[in-house]
Amino acid sequence: GQSLEQPSEVTAVEGAIVQINCTYQTSGFYGLSWYQQHDGGAPTFLSYNGLDGLEETGRFSSFLSRSDSYGYLLLQELQMKDSASYFCAVGNDYKLSFGAGTTVTVRA
Amino acid sequence: NAGVTQTPKFQVLKTGQSMTLQCAQDMNHEYMSWYRQDPGMGLRLIHYSVGAGITDQGEVPNGYNVSRSTTEDFPLRLLSAAPSQTSVYFCASSYSYPGRLSSYNSPLHFGNGTRLTVT
C-alpha cells in the first residue's frame, strides 16, 4: 500500500513563503502530485513531479527527490486566496492515494 | 463543458436506506473514481474504473457498489447506509492513469462533491 505524511497545519502572513513537505512510502512509484482544495470546494490539480528536481508554475513550485521519497510544495508571495488545504498524492496500479492534507492559513 | 457533474449536492439518509450518488463527465475520460473525504483523513479511494465495463476496488470499498456501463457515467451505490458512511463524496475523472502524468494523460478532475449524512 501507500502512506504519505504531511504537516496538518501551517500559518503565515501575506507575502511570506511556505513550504509543505511530503514524505511517502509506496511501491511502483511514478510521480508526486499536488492538489489544492478551498474550504467547501473541489480539489484542483496544482503540479506533478515525475522526475527529481524542481517544477515551477508561477508562484508555486514543487520539488521531488525519489531517492529520499520526499517532496515539497513551495508557495511564494503568499496571498489571502492561497488559504486552502494542500494534498500530496502518489499512486500505482491505477490507485491514486492522497495525504491527509495541510491546511494553510494566510494572515494579513 | 460541464466537466464532472455530481448529484445530489446534499443528502440525508436513515440507517439502512439505500441510494445512488450520480456522477457524469463530458470530457471523454476513460478513468473515473470515487473518493470519500473525512476530517483529518484526506481523500480515500472507494472504487475506480479504467473504462466502460471495468471497475475495481480502492482503499475503502466495503458498503459501496459501482458499475460503469458507459464512458460518461459512474454511479456509486450505498446498499444499506450506516452512520460511518457520513462523509463528503467526490467523483473524479482523467484521460488515463492519474498517478503518472504525461502529454497523453491528465490529472484528476473532481466534481463538486456530495455531502451525505446518515442518521
Short mmCIF file of C-alpha atoms in Angstrom, two decimals:
data_model
loop_
_atom_site.label_atom_id
_atom_site.label_comp_id
_atom_site.label_asym_id
_atom_site.label_seq_id
_atom_site.Cartn_x
_atom_site.Cartn_y
_atom_site.Cartn_z
CA GLY A 1 0.00 0.00 0.00
CA GLN A 2 0.89 3.64 0.10
CA SER A 3 1.38 6.04 3.00
CA LEU A 4 2.02 9.76 2.88
CA GLU A 5 2.89 12.19 5.64
CA GLN A 6 2.49 15.94 5.54
CA PRO A 7 2.07 18.56 8.26
CA SER A 8 -1.50 19.21 9.31
CA GLU A 9 -1.37 23.00 9.52
CA VAL A 10 0.79 25.94 8.50
CA THR A 11 0.13 29.62 9.21
CA ALA A 12 1.93 32.50 7.53
CA VAL A 13 1.46 36.17 6.69
CA GLU A 14 0.76 37.67 3.29
CA GLY A 15 3.85 37.92 1.15
CA ALA A 16 5.67 35.15 3.01
CA ILE A 17 6.95 31.82 1.68
CA VAL A 18 5.55 28.50 2.86
CA GLN A 19 6.99 25.04 2.24
CA ILE A 20 4.79 21.97 2.66
CA ASN A 21 6.77 18.76 2.96
CA CYS A 22 5.53 15.34 1.93
CA THR A 23 7.21 12.03 2.64
CA TYR A 24 5.82 8.86 1.12
CA GLN A 25 6.12 5.11 1.12
CA THR A 26 4.84 3.30 -1.92
CA SER A 27 5.65 0.57 -4.38
CA GLY A 28 5.78 1.23 -8.09
CA PHE A 29 6.22 4.98 -7.69
CA TYR A 30 5.63 7.07 -10.81
CA GLY A 31 5.38 10.60 -9.55
CA LEU A 32 4.20 13.03 -6.88
CA SER A 33 1.16 15.22 -7.45
CA TRP A 34 -0.19 18.20 -5.52
CA TYR A 35 -3.80 19.30 -5.27
CA GLN A 36 -5.38 22.38 -3.71
CA GLN A 37 -8.79 22.48 -2.07
CA HIS A 38 -10.54 25.60 -0.83
CA ASP A 39 -12.98 25.20 2.03
CA GLY A 40 -16.19 23.61 0.75
CA GLY A 41 -14.82 23.21 -2.76
CA ALA A 42 -13.48 20.51 -5.01
CA PRO A 43 -9.78 19.59 -5.12
CA THR A 44 -7.94 21.02 -8.11
CA PHE A 45 -4.64 19.93 -9.59
CA LEU A 46 -1.59 22.10 -8.94
CA SER A 47 1.54 20.28 -10.05
CA TYR A 48 3.25 16.98 -10.79
CA ASN A 49 6.84 15.79 -10.45
CA GLY A 50 7.75 12.65 -12.35
CA LEU A 51 11.49 13.27 -12.18
CA ASP A 52 13.80 14.58 -9.48
CA GLY A 53 14.11 18.31 -9.29
CA LEU A 54 12.08 21.48 -9.19
CA GLU A 55 8.99 22.31 -11.25
CA GLU A 56 7.87 25.93 -11.23
CA THR A 57 4.39 27.21 -12.07
CA GLY A 58 4.04 30.88 -11.31
CA ARG A 59 4.19 31.48 -7.56
CA PHE A 60 4.07 27.76 -6.82
CA SER A 61 6.96 25.33 -7.15
CA SER A 62 7.17 21.63 -6.41
CA PHE A 63 10.22 19.50 -5.73
CA LEU A 64 10.87 15.78 -5.75
CA SER A 65 13.71 13.59 -4.51
CA ARG A 66 12.96 9.98 -5.42
CA SER A 67 15.96 8.64 -3.52
CA ASP A 68 14.65 10.26 -0.32
CA SER A 69 10.96 9.51 -1.01
CA TYR A 70 10.38 13.17 -0.32
CA GLY A 71 8.86 16.16 -1.99
CA TYR A 72 7.61 19.61 -1.16
CA LEU A 73 5.31 22.31 -2.43
CA LEU A 74 6.61 25.87 -2.16
CA LEU A 75 4.12 28.71 -2.07
CA GLN A 76 5.75 32.09 -2.66
CA GLU A 77 4.42 35.64 -2.28
CA LEU A 78 1.52 34.29 -0.27
CA GLN A 79 -1.89 35.84 -0.93
CA MET A 80 -5.09 35.59 1.08
CA LYS A 81 -6.60 33.44 -1.68
CA ASP A 82 -3.90 30.82 -1.02
CA SER A 83 -5.65 29.92 2.24
CA ALA A 84 -6.69 26.35 1.48
CA SER A 85 -5.80 22.72 2.07
CA TYR A 86 -2.99 21.19 0.06
CA PHE A 87 -2.70 17.46 -0.60
CA CYS A 88 0.21 15.44 -1.92
CA ALA A 89 -0.66 12.27 -3.81
CA VAL A 90 1.15 9.21 -5.15
CA GLY A 91 -0.14 6.20 -6.94
CA ASN A 92 0.46 2.87 -8.57
CA ASP A 93 -1.73 0.33 -10.32
CA TYR A 94 -4.38 2.96 -11.05
CA LYS A 95 -4.87 3.82 -7.39
CA LEU A 96 -4.02 7.40 -6.52
CA SER A 97 -3.58 7.87 -2.75
CA PHE A 98 -3.70 11.23 -1.02
CA GLY A 99 -2.08 12.51 2.13
CA ALA A 100 -4.28 13.83 4.94
CA GLY A 101 -3.70 17.39 3.76
CA THR A 102 -2.04 20.55 5.05
CA THR A 103 -4.26 23.50 5.93
CA VAL A 104 -2.55 26.76 5.05
CA THR A 105 -3.87 29.88 6.72
CA VAL A 106 -2.69 33.21 5.38
CA ARG A 107 -2.97 36.18 7.73
CA ALA A 108 -2.94 39.84 6.77
CA ASN B 1 -18.06 21.86 -20.99
CA ALA B 2 -19.67 20.94 -17.70
CA GLY B 3 -16.70 18.80 -16.59
CA VAL B 4 -17.61 16.37 -13.79
CA THR B 5 -21.17 16.68 -12.52
CA GLN B 6 -22.31 15.11 -9.27
CA THR B 7 -25.85 14.86 -7.96
CA PRO B 8 -27.26 15.39 -5.43
CA LYS B 9 -25.24 18.07 -3.63
CA PHE B 10 -26.69 17.15 -0.24
CA GLN B 11 -28.45 14.04 1.04
CA VAL B 12 -29.72 12.82 4.39
CA LEU B 13 -30.42 9.11 4.82
CA LYS B 14 -31.64 6.96 7.64
CA THR B 15 -29.60 3.94 8.65
CA GLY B 16 -30.39 1.01 6.37
CA GLN B 17 -31.64 3.05 3.44
CA SER B 18 -30.04 2.69 0.04
CA MET B 19 -29.26 5.32 -2.53
CA THR B 20 -27.19 6.08 -5.61
CA LEU B 21 -24.82 9.00 -5.99
CA GLN B 22 -24.65 10.07 -9.60
CA CYS B 23 -21.51 11.12 -11.47
CA ALA B 24 -21.24 12.12 -15.11
CA GLN B 25 -18.36 13.58 -17.12
CA ASP B 26 -18.39 15.06 -20.61
CA MET B 27 -14.62 15.04 -21.26
CA ASN B 28 -14.45 11.52 -22.75
CA HIS B 29 -12.27 10.40 -19.85
CA GLU B 30 -11.58 6.69 -19.58
CA TYR B 31 -10.62 6.77 -15.89
CA MET B 32 -13.22 7.56 -13.22
CA SER B 33 -13.08 7.19 -9.47
CA TRP B 34 -14.92 7.82 -6.22
CA TYR B 35 -13.32 9.23 -3.08
CA ARG B 36 -14.68 9.99 0.34
CA GLN B 37 -13.31 12.81 2.45
CA ASP B 38 -13.48 12.82 6.21
CA PRO B 39 -11.95 15.40 8.56
CA GLY B 40 -8.25 14.75 9.17
CA MET B 41 -8.15 11.77 6.81
CA GLY B 42 -7.77 13.31 3.41
CA LEU B 43 -9.28 11.66 0.36
CA ARG B 44 -9.68 7.90 0.38
CA LEU B 45 -10.32 5.92 -2.78
CA ILE B 46 -13.51 3.84 -2.74
CA HIS B 47 -13.72 2.40 -6.26
CA TYR B 48 -12.34 3.24 -9.64
CA SER B 49 -12.86 2.34 -13.31
CA VAL B 50 -10.39 2.36 -16.18
CA GLY B 51 -13.08 2.13 -18.84
CA ALA B 52 -16.65 1.09 -19.58
CA GLY B 53 -17.34 -2.34 -18.11
CA ILE B 54 -14.21 -2.36 -15.91
CA THR B 55 -14.26 -1.49 -12.21
CA ASP B 56 -12.03 -2.29 -9.26
CA GLN B 57 -11.81 -1.68 -5.55
CA GLY B 58 -9.91 1.10 -3.90
CA GLU B 59 -8.84 1.56 -0.32
CA VAL B 60 -12.27 1.58 1.38
CA PRO B 61 -14.76 -0.32 -0.83
CA ASN B 62 -16.92 -2.02 1.81
CA GLY B 63 -20.57 -0.96 1.75
CA TYR B 64 -20.35 0.52 -1.75
CA ASN B 65 -21.02 -0.81 -5.24
CA VAL B 66 -20.21 0.69 -8.61
CA SER B 67 -20.83 -0.08 -12.27
CA ARG B 68 -19.63 1.53 -15.50
CA SER B 69 -21.99 0.85 -18.38
CA THR B 70 -20.97 3.96 -20.35
CA THR B 71 -17.84 6.10 -20.59
CA GLU B 72 -19.73 9.11 -19.23
CA ASP B 73 -21.40 7.73 -16.09
CA PHE B 74 -20.03 6.15 -12.92
CA PRO B 75 -22.71 5.86 -10.20
CA LEU B 76 -21.88 4.92 -6.62
CA ARG B 77 -24.43 2.83 -4.73
CA LEU B 78 -24.80 2.62 -0.98
CA LEU B 79 -26.52 -0.67 -0.32
CA SER B 80 -27.51 -0.19 3.33
CA ALA B 81 -26.41 3.18 4.70
CA ALA B 82 -24.59 3.33 8.02
CA PRO B 83 -23.62 6.37 10.15
CA SER B 84 -19.96 5.57 9.37
CA GLN B 85 -20.72 6.48 5.75
CA THR B 86 -21.45 10.07 6.69
CA SER B 87 -18.91 11.93 4.59
CA VAL B 88 -18.31 14.13 1.58
CA TYR B 89 -18.07 12.09 -1.61
CA PHE B 90 -16.11 13.22 -4.64
CA CYS B 91 -16.18 11.78 -8.11
CA ALA B 92 -13.08 12.38 -10.25
CA SER B 93 -12.02 11.54 -13.80
CA SER B 94 -8.96 11.71 -16.03
CA TYR B 95 -7.90 10.56 -19.52
CA SER B 96 -5.96 7.66 -18.10
CA TYR B 97 -3.99 6.68 -15.04
CA PRO B 98 -3.78 9.88 -12.93
CA GLY B 99 -0.69 8.84 -10.99
CA ARG B 100 1.64 9.02 -13.97
CA LEU B 101 1.16 12.20 -15.94
CA SER B 102 2.43 12.82 -19.45
CA SER B 103 1.43 14.70 -22.55
CA TYR B 104 -1.03 11.88 -23.22
CA ASN B 105 -2.59 11.96 -19.80
CA SER B 106 -4.27 14.34 -17.40
CA PRO B 107 -4.60 14.83 -13.67
CA LEU B 108 -7.83 14.16 -11.84
CA HIS B 109 -10.76 16.49 -12.46
CA PHE B 110 -13.09 16.49 -9.46
CA GLY B 111 -16.80 17.10 -9.21
CA ASN B 112 -18.17 19.49 -6.60
CA GLY B 113 -18.98 16.75 -4.14
CA THR B 114 -22.00 15.24 -2.41
CA ARG B 115 -22.37 15.83 1.31
CA LEU B 116 -24.05 12.75 2.79
CA THR B 117 -25.38 12.45 6.33
CA VAL B 118 -26.61 9.12 7.66
CA THR B 119 -28.66 9.28 10.87
#
